[in-house]
Amino acid sequence: MRDGLLKKIYEIMLLAGIFILPLVFSRVMADPFWVVERFFLRFAVPLALFVFLVSALTRGRAELPRSRYSTAFLVFITANIAGVFAASNHFYLAGTLGVNLCYIALFYLVLVYCREGGNNPVKIKTAVIASAVIMAVYGMFQAAGIDFVPWQTTFSGRAASTLGNPNFLAGHMVLVFPVAFGLFLGAKGRGPRAVLFLSAALMASALVLTQTRGAYLAFAVSAIILAVFAAKRGAFAVKANRRIVAAGAVLFAVFASFYFASSPAAVDRITSTFKGDDAAPIRITLWKNTMNMIKDRPLLGTGAGNFHITYSYYQSSAMKPSAYAESDYYKSGHAHNDFLHALAEYGILGAGALALIFLIFILSNYRDIKDGRGNYYFKAGLLASGAGFITHGLFNFPMLIIPTAAVLSVLFAAGEAESPAEGAAAQIPHPVSAAVMVLCVLCVGISAQVLISNAYLRKAGEQNFLRNASQAERYSKQAHDISPWNEDNAYYAALFAEKAGNAEGSIRMLERVLSLNPGHWEASLNLFNAYIAFNRNAEALAAALNLYKISPYAKKAMTAAGYSLYINNRADEAVKIYERALAYYPGDFDILYQASASFGAVGDTARAVEAAKGAIAASVDNHGAYYNLAVAYYKSGDFKAAKEVINDMLEIFPGNKPAIDLKRAVEDASK
């Protein structure tokens, strides 16, 4: 009786987890797209695994089912662990490793459940399709301007649903639509056929409303593949199928035509692909930068979860210097291409294992179709789904979207369950089962800890909005204390500490940020400014050189590096940076002003004078440039010219103390 109860609890947890994961979200979390989903995955899957193991142990011993994917999974996880030798931040590596282990655990849980027979495979498919339909319907309401959730992000009339991003929703629809439509083609009975057809129609409609161009291509690829397999099976020879599919195709075409006819923004988004919009150049630059990362780190990559840290130092590698006139730094946490991202983050070994997993998926399901194993139309839907998912992954990153990647794992397992088992299941020793159960508890605890810390960070943001600086600092400090390995917690704790007047506390938190993510541009810049304010020149130099390493074409990076070198008595190195800066930003006041001092420090009076005069002409707030010009003349021995500049300066800026002191020194020297 106890075993039956545990199995029922396990079943409910598994099915509820699969159904709820794509639907759970929070618009108020600091990161609305991933925090809650990551928590739910790392909470629901370990908890289900724990109950499964307890249930299995009460019957004797837990078993690991044989699978064609097992070797590829093992290689992939080995590559994740090997990334410890490449990663800058081992906390992020552990977090990503935990997520990947959850995907694999989910695969085996679904595989075991489906192989138990009965209606279990149908329940799994129902959970996947039902949640996708709810997502589709919600997305359609959003596109129609009806949304009762006050999202912090503007979707501009595009369907985004619970995933909070139109591209994410499109990827999910691309994944599930072919499965639903394939099951419709093979279903018997009017009720199931009607439900599955309507489900597929809603998903296809929601996909159109996302206005995601890469997903449109992926949808076309999957539709063609599914149609080919259906035609081979003679699905369209059935009169009822022909009528329903033809009517559905016509209605879909009418719907899409009406939508684009009534939505100029949607048409502009599509036609801009051929007119040369910003999206294509941005993604091409991302890909080039990522390929430079891969070239330098081919074997182990950046380490799991460390892409965004390493990318900071490559974000300028394929950029034109002129791009930095608009922005100092171009941040990205992904390559906008699943396969390049995998190569960059996991290296050849990990990316090869992922490629092998997809290859096994395609070949095994195709072989099953040829050999007549399993549900033909479900297998055809899986192949079409996989092809669409891979196509979408060339332009986006559906593998990084936790609900979508989890559903992919579920579909992999459901397909594998309809194939003959690869030998007897492997017995799991009791100590291993016990160790896994302990890890499950730890995973749940750590996930809850991260979620709680994010809630405190949200409270800090609310207090900051209410201009209650001390409370904002307190809540952000609590967020950091609960989850000290999260760079966002440390960064916002630093910002709110500064607003509360706690400069030293802010500096400590900024230093903590950079210990977690050395490539954090904003933290490096803020820390540089703080060090300068406290005359901590040597530390300011380290922060400035890091800025220069991250973004060598940015004006802020060049002026910070040049100034720090100058005040640390390394004017000859500062001159080289200012020469480079002037080549990119000729006539810029800040660069000319600072460069004039460095030129003077190395005894290059002519260029010091030229730069100071240029700075004077570039800005009305130029007392520093006047001062540097006077100093240059003074050091060269031209006291008359120095006096004239000082007198001009005092006429414009009367009472300027440095000018008065310099005038006295010039007069003394000229006696």
mmCIF file of N, CA, C and O in Angstrom, residues 463-515:
data_model
loop_
_atom_site.group_PDB
_atom_site.id
_atom_site.type_symbol
_atom_site.label_atom_id
_atom_site.label_comp_id
_atom_site.label_asym_id
_atom_site.label_seq_id
_atom_site.Cartn_x
_atom_site.Cartn_y
_atom_site.Cartn_z
ATOM 1 N N GLN A 463 12.138 49.455 -2.602
ATOM 2 C CA GLN A 463 12.542 50.502 -1.663
ATOM 3 C C GLN A 463 13.359 51.594 -2.356
ATOM 4 O O GLN A 463 13.235 52.773 -2.026
ATOM 5 N N ASN A 464 14.153 51.189 -3.320
ATOM 6 C CA ASN A 464 14.910 52.174 -4.088
ATOM 7 C C ASN A 464 13.957 53.069 -4.883
ATOM 8 O O ASN A 464 14.161 54.294 -4.975
ATOM 9 N N PHE A 465 12.908 52.475 -5.449
ATOM 10 C CA PHE A 465 11.910 53.249 -6.190
ATOM 11 C C PHE A 465 11.218 54.244 -5.264
ATOM 12 O O PHE A 465 10.881 55.365 -5.677
ATOM 13 N N LEU A 466 11.008 53.834 -4.008
ATOM 14 C CA LEU A 466 10.375 54.716 -3.021
ATOM 15 C C LEU A 466 11.376 55.680 -2.385
ATOM 16 O O LEU A 466 11.026 56.414 -1.470
ATOM 17 N N ARG A 467 12.619 55.632 -2.872
ATOM 18 C CA ARG A 467 13.701 56.515 -2.409
ATOM 19 C C ARG A 467 14.021 56.296 -0.927
ATOM 20 O O ARG A 467 14.374 57.226 -0.205
ATOM 21 N N ASN A 468 13.895 55.066 -0.499
ATOM 22 C CA ASN A 468 14.270 54.702 0.865
ATOM 23 C C ASN A 468 15.622 53.989 0.780
ATOM 24 O O ASN A 468 15.700 52.761 0.737
ATOM 25 N N ALA A 469 16.700 54.764 0.732
ATOM 26 C CA ALA A 469 18.028 54.222 0.443
ATOM 27 C C ALA A 469 18.500 53.229 1.489
ATOM 28 O O ALA A 469 19.091 52.193 1.154
ATOM 29 N N SER A 470 18.244 53.512 2.760
ATOM 30 C CA SER A 470 18.747 52.621 3.818
ATOM 31 C C SER A 470 18.066 51.251 3.754
ATOM 32 O O SER A 470 18.710 50.213 3.924
ATOM 33 N N GLN A 471 16.748 51.245 3.490
ATOM 34 C CA GLN A 471 16.035 49.978 3.377
ATOM 35 C C GLN A 471 16.455 49.215 2.123
ATOM 36 O O GLN A 471 16.571 47.987 2.137
ATOM 37 N N ALA A 472 16.671 49.948 1.033
ATOM 38 C CA ALA A 472 17.142 49.304 -0.198
ATOM 39 C C ALA A 472 18.487 48.641 0.033
ATOM 40 O O ALA A 472 18.728 47.512 -0.423
ATOM 41 N N GLU A 473 19.366 49.336 0.765
ATOM 42 C CA GLU A 473 20.675 48.751 1.068
ATOM 43 C C GLU A 473 20.515 47.505 1.934
ATOM 44 O O GLU A 473 21.175 46.483 1.708
ATOM 45 N N ARG A 474 19.618 47.568 2.916
ATOM 46 C CA ARG A 474 19.444 46.439 3.838
ATOM 47 C C ARG A 474 18.929 45.199 3.101
ATOM 48 O O ARG A 474 19.450 44.098 3.269
ATOM 49 N N TYR A 475 17.902 45.383 2.263
ATOM 50 C CA TYR A 475 17.339 44.244 1.537
ATOM 51 C C TYR A 475 18.342 43.660 0.536
ATOM 52 O O TYR A 475 18.440 42.441 0.374
ATOM 53 N N SER A 476 19.074 44.536 -0.138
ATOM 54 C CA SER A 476 20.049 44.036 -1.123
ATOM 55 C C SER A 476 21.193 43.303 -0.426
ATOM 56 O O SER A 476 21.719 42.315 -0.942
ATOM 57 N N LYS A 477 21.561 43.771 0.759
ATOM 58 C CA LYS A 477 22.601 43.082 1.532
ATOM 59 C C LYS A 477 22.099 41.706 1.969
ATOM 60 O O LYS A 477 22.855 40.713 1.936
ATOM 61 N N GLN A 478 20.817 41.619 2.341
ATOM 62 C CA GLN A 478 20.252 40.321 2.709
ATOM 63 C C GLN A 478 20.232 39.376 1.509
ATOM 64 O O GLN A 478 20.520 38.185 1.640
ATOM 65 N N ALA A 479 19.897 39.922 0.324
ATOM 66 C CA ALA A 479 19.904 39.100 -0.890
ATOM 67 C C ALA A 479 21.293 38.533 -1.134
ATOM 68 O O ALA A 479 21.451 37.341 -1.455
ATOM 69 N N HIS A 480 22.306 39.374 -0.951
ATOM 70 C CA HIS A 480 23.682 38.910 -1.163
ATOM 71 C C HIS A 480 24.092 37.891 -0.104
ATOM 72 O O HIS A 480 24.758 36.908 -0.414
ATOM 73 N N ASP A 481 23.706 38.122 1.137
ATOM 74 C CA ASP A 481 24.089 37.195 2.210
ATOM 75 C C ASP A 481 23.461 35.817 2.005
ATOM 76 O O ASP A 481 24.080 34.793 2.313
ATOM 77 N N ILE A 482 22.251 35.785 1.465
ATOM 78 C CA ILE A 482 21.572 34.510 1.231
ATOM 79 C C ILE A 482 22.186 33.779 0.048
ATOM 80 O O ILE A 482 22.358 32.561 0.068
ATOM 81 N N SER A 483 22.507 34.536 -1.013
ATOM 82 C CA SER A 483 23.072 33.935 -2.229
ATOM 83 C C SER A 483 24.309 34.725 -2.653
ATOM 84 O O SER A 483 24.272 35.528 -3.596
ATOM 85 N N PRO A 484 25.434 34.517 -1.964
ATOM 86 C CA PRO A 484 26.628 35.344 -2.199
ATOM 87 C C PRO A 484 27.354 35.045 -3.503
ATOM 88 O O PRO A 484 28.272 35.779 -3.872
ATOM 89 N N TRP A 485 26.964 33.979 -4.199
ATOM 90 C CA TRP A 485 27.636 33.631 -5.448
ATOM 91 C C TRP A 485 26.963 34.276 -6.665
ATOM 92 O O TRP A 485 27.391 34.066 -7.788
ATOM 93 N N ASN A 486 25.903 35.048 -6.429
ATOM 94 C CA ASN A 486 25.168 35.690 -7.521
ATOM 95 C C ASN A 486 25.706 37.100 -7.727
ATOM 96 O O ASN A 486 25.600 37.950 -6.841
ATOM 97 N N GLU A 487 26.249 37.369 -8.904
ATOM 98 C CA GLU A 487 26.868 38.675 -9.167
ATOM 99 C C GLU A 487 25.846 39.810 -9.134
ATOM 100 O O GLU A 487 26.173 40.940 -8.745
ATOM 101 N N ASP A 488 24.605 39.541 -9.543
ATOM 102 C CA ASP A 488 23.582 40.591 -9.528
ATOM 103 C C ASP A 488 23.284 41.035 -8.106
ATOM 104 O O ASP A 488 23.081 42.229 -7.849
ATOM 105 N N ASN A 489 23.221 40.085 -7.183
ATOM 106 C CA ASN A 489 23.000 40.446 -5.781
ATOM 107 C C ASN A 489 24.090 41.387 -5.283
ATOM 108 O O ASN A 489 23.819 42.396 -4.630
ATOM 109 N N ALA A 490 25.340 41.043 -5.581
ATOM 110 C CA ALA A 490 26.462 41.873 -5.136
ATOM 111 C C ALA A 490 26.451 43.232 -5.829
ATOM 112 O O ALA A 490 26.721 44.265 -5.198
ATOM 113 N N TYR A 491 26.119 43.247 -7.123
ATOM 114 C CA TYR A 491 26.150 44.514 -7.866
ATOM 115 C C TYR A 491 25.090 45.487 -7.349
ATOM 116 O O TYR A 491 25.387 46.664 -7.111
ATOM 117 N N TYR A 492 23.862 44.991 -7.150
ATOM 118 C CA TYR A 492 22.819 45.894 -6.654
ATOM 119 C C TYR A 492 23.059 46.272 -5.200
ATOM 120 O O TYR A 492 22.714 47.385 -4.774
ATOM 121 N N ALA A 493 23.665 45.383 -4.434
ATOM 122 C CA ALA A 493 24.041 45.749 -3.065
ATOM 123 C C ALA A 493 25.046 46.897 -3.083
ATOM 124 O O ALA A 493 24.992 47.803 -2.246
ATOM 125 N N ALA A 494 25.949 46.884 -4.062
ATOM 126 C CA ALA A 494 26.925 47.971 -4.201
ATOM 127 C C ALA A 494 26.244 49.282 -4.579
ATOM 128 O O ALA A 494 26.543 50.342 -4.006
ATOM 129 N N LEU A 495 25.329 49.224 -5.534
ATOM 130 C CA LEU A 495 24.636 50.447 -5.971
ATOM 131 C C LEU A 495 23.825 51.057 -4.834
ATOM 132 O O LEU A 495 23.861 52.274 -4.608
ATOM 133 N N PHE A 496 23.088 50.205 -4.106
ATOM 134 C CA PHE A 496 22.231 50.731 -3.048
ATOM 135 C C PHE A 496 23.055 51.182 -1.840
ATOM 136 O O PHE A 496 22.645 52.099 -1.127
ATOM 137 N N ALA A 497 24.196 50.536 -1.604
ATOM 138 C CA ALA A 497 25.085 50.992 -0.529
ATOM 139 C C ALA A 497 25.620 52.386 -0.847
ATOM 140 O O ALA A 497 25.698 53.251 0.037
ATOM 141 N N GLU A 498 25.965 52.617 -2.102
ATOM 142 C CA GLU A 498 26.459 53.940 -2.502
ATOM 143 C C GLU A 498 25.375 54.996 -2.315
ATOM 144 O O GLU A 498 25.639 56.095 -1.814
ATOM 145 N N LYS A 499 24.139 54.652 -2.708
ATOM 146 C CA LYS A 499 23.048 55.611 -2.549
ATOM 147 C C LYS A 499 22.766 55.909 -1.077
ATOM 148 O O LYS A 499 22.317 57.004 -0.734
ATOM 149 N N ALA A 500 23.046 54.919 -0.231
ATOM 150 C CA ALA A 500 22.824 55.104 1.205
ATOM 151 C C ALA A 500 24.000 55.810 1.881
ATOM 152 O O ALA A 500 23.985 56.019 3.094
ATOM 153 N N GLY A 501 25.008 56.152 1.104
ATOM 154 C CA GLY A 501 26.166 56.854 1.649
ATOM 155 C C GLY A 501 27.231 55.953 2.226
ATOM 156 O O GLY A 501 28.181 56.427 2.867
ATOM 157 N N ASN A 502 27.123 54.662 1.990
ATOM 158 C CA ASN A 502 28.097 53.701 2.504
ATOM 159 C C ASN A 502 29.121 53.402 1.408
ATOM 160 O O ASN A 502 29.059 52.363 0.740
ATOM 161 N N ALA A 503 30.052 54.314 1.211
ATOM 162 C CA ALA A 503 31.010 54.193 0.111
ATOM 163 C C ALA A 503 31.904 52.973 0.258
ATOM 164 O O ALA A 503 32.165 52.257 -0.709
ATOM 165 N N GLU A 504 32.395 52.726 1.472
ATOM 166 C CA GLU A 504 33.278 51.575 1.684
ATOM 167 C C GLU A 504 32.535 50.259 1.444
ATOM 168 O O GLU A 504 33.078 49.321 0.865
ATOM 169 N N GLY A 505 31.284 50.206 1.897
ATOM 170 C CA GLY A 505 30.483 49.012 1.648
ATOM 171 C C GLY A 505 30.235 48.799 0.172
ATOM 172 O O GLY A 505 30.244 47.664 -0.319
ATOM 173 N N SER A 506 30.031 49.895 -0.539
ATOM 174 C CA SER A 506 29.828 49.805 -1.984
ATOM 175 C C SER A 506 31.071 49.265 -2.673
ATOM 176 O O SER A 506 30.980 48.398 -3.554
ATOM 177 N N ILE A 507 32.225 49.747 -2.254
ATOM 178 C CA ILE A 507 33.478 49.277 -2.851
ATOM 179 C C ILE A 507 33.675 47.790 -2.593
ATOM 180 O O ILE A 507 34.066 47.031 -3.489
ATOM 181 N N ARG A 508 33.375 47.353 -1.366
ATOM 182 C CA ARG A 508 33.525 45.919 -1.046
ATOM 183 C C ARG A 508 32.623 45.067 -1.935
ATOM 184 O O ARG A 508 33.030 44.008 -2.424
ATOM 185 N N MET A 509 31.407 45.532 -2.150
ATOM 186 C CA MET A 509 30.478 44.766 -2.984
ATOM 187 C C MET A 509 30.918 44.761 -4.450
ATOM 188 O O MET A 509 30.796 43.760 -5.151
ATOM 189 N N LEU A 510 31.426 45.889 -4.931
ATOM 190 C CA LEU A 510 31.918 45.946 -6.313
ATOM 191 C C LEU A 510 33.112 45.009 -6.499
ATOM 192 O O LEU A 510 33.240 44.342 -7.538
ATOM 193 N N GLU A 511 33.973 44.964 -5.506
ATOM 194 C CA GLU A 511 35.099 44.018 -5.569
ATOM 195 C C GLU A 511 34.593 42.582 -5.586
ATOM 196 O O GLU A 511 35.163 41.722 -6.274
ATOM 197 N N ARG A 512 33.507 42.345 -4.843
ATOM 198 C CA ARG A 512 32.906 41.005 -4.842
ATOM 199 C C ARG A 512 32.355 40.667 -6.227
ATOM 200 O O ARG A 512 32.511 39.543 -6.711
ATOM 201 N N VAL A 513 31.712 41.626 -6.874
ATOM 202 C CA VAL A 513 31.179 41.401 -8.228
ATOM 203 C C VAL A 513 32.292 40.954 -9.163
ATOM 204 O O VAL A 513 32.163 39.976 -9.909
ATOM 205 N N LEU A 514 33.403 41.667 -9.121
ATOM 206 C CA LEU A 514 34.500 41.369 -10.044
ATOM 207 C C LEU A 514 35.207 40.060 -9.691
ATOM 208 O O LEU A 514 35.839 39.454 -10.555
ATOM 209 N N SER A 515 35.099 39.621 -8.450
ATOM 210 C CA SER A 515 35.650 38.302 -8.114
ATOM 211 C C SER A 515 34.784 37.196 -8.719
ATOM 212 O O SER A 515 35.273 36.106 -9.016
#
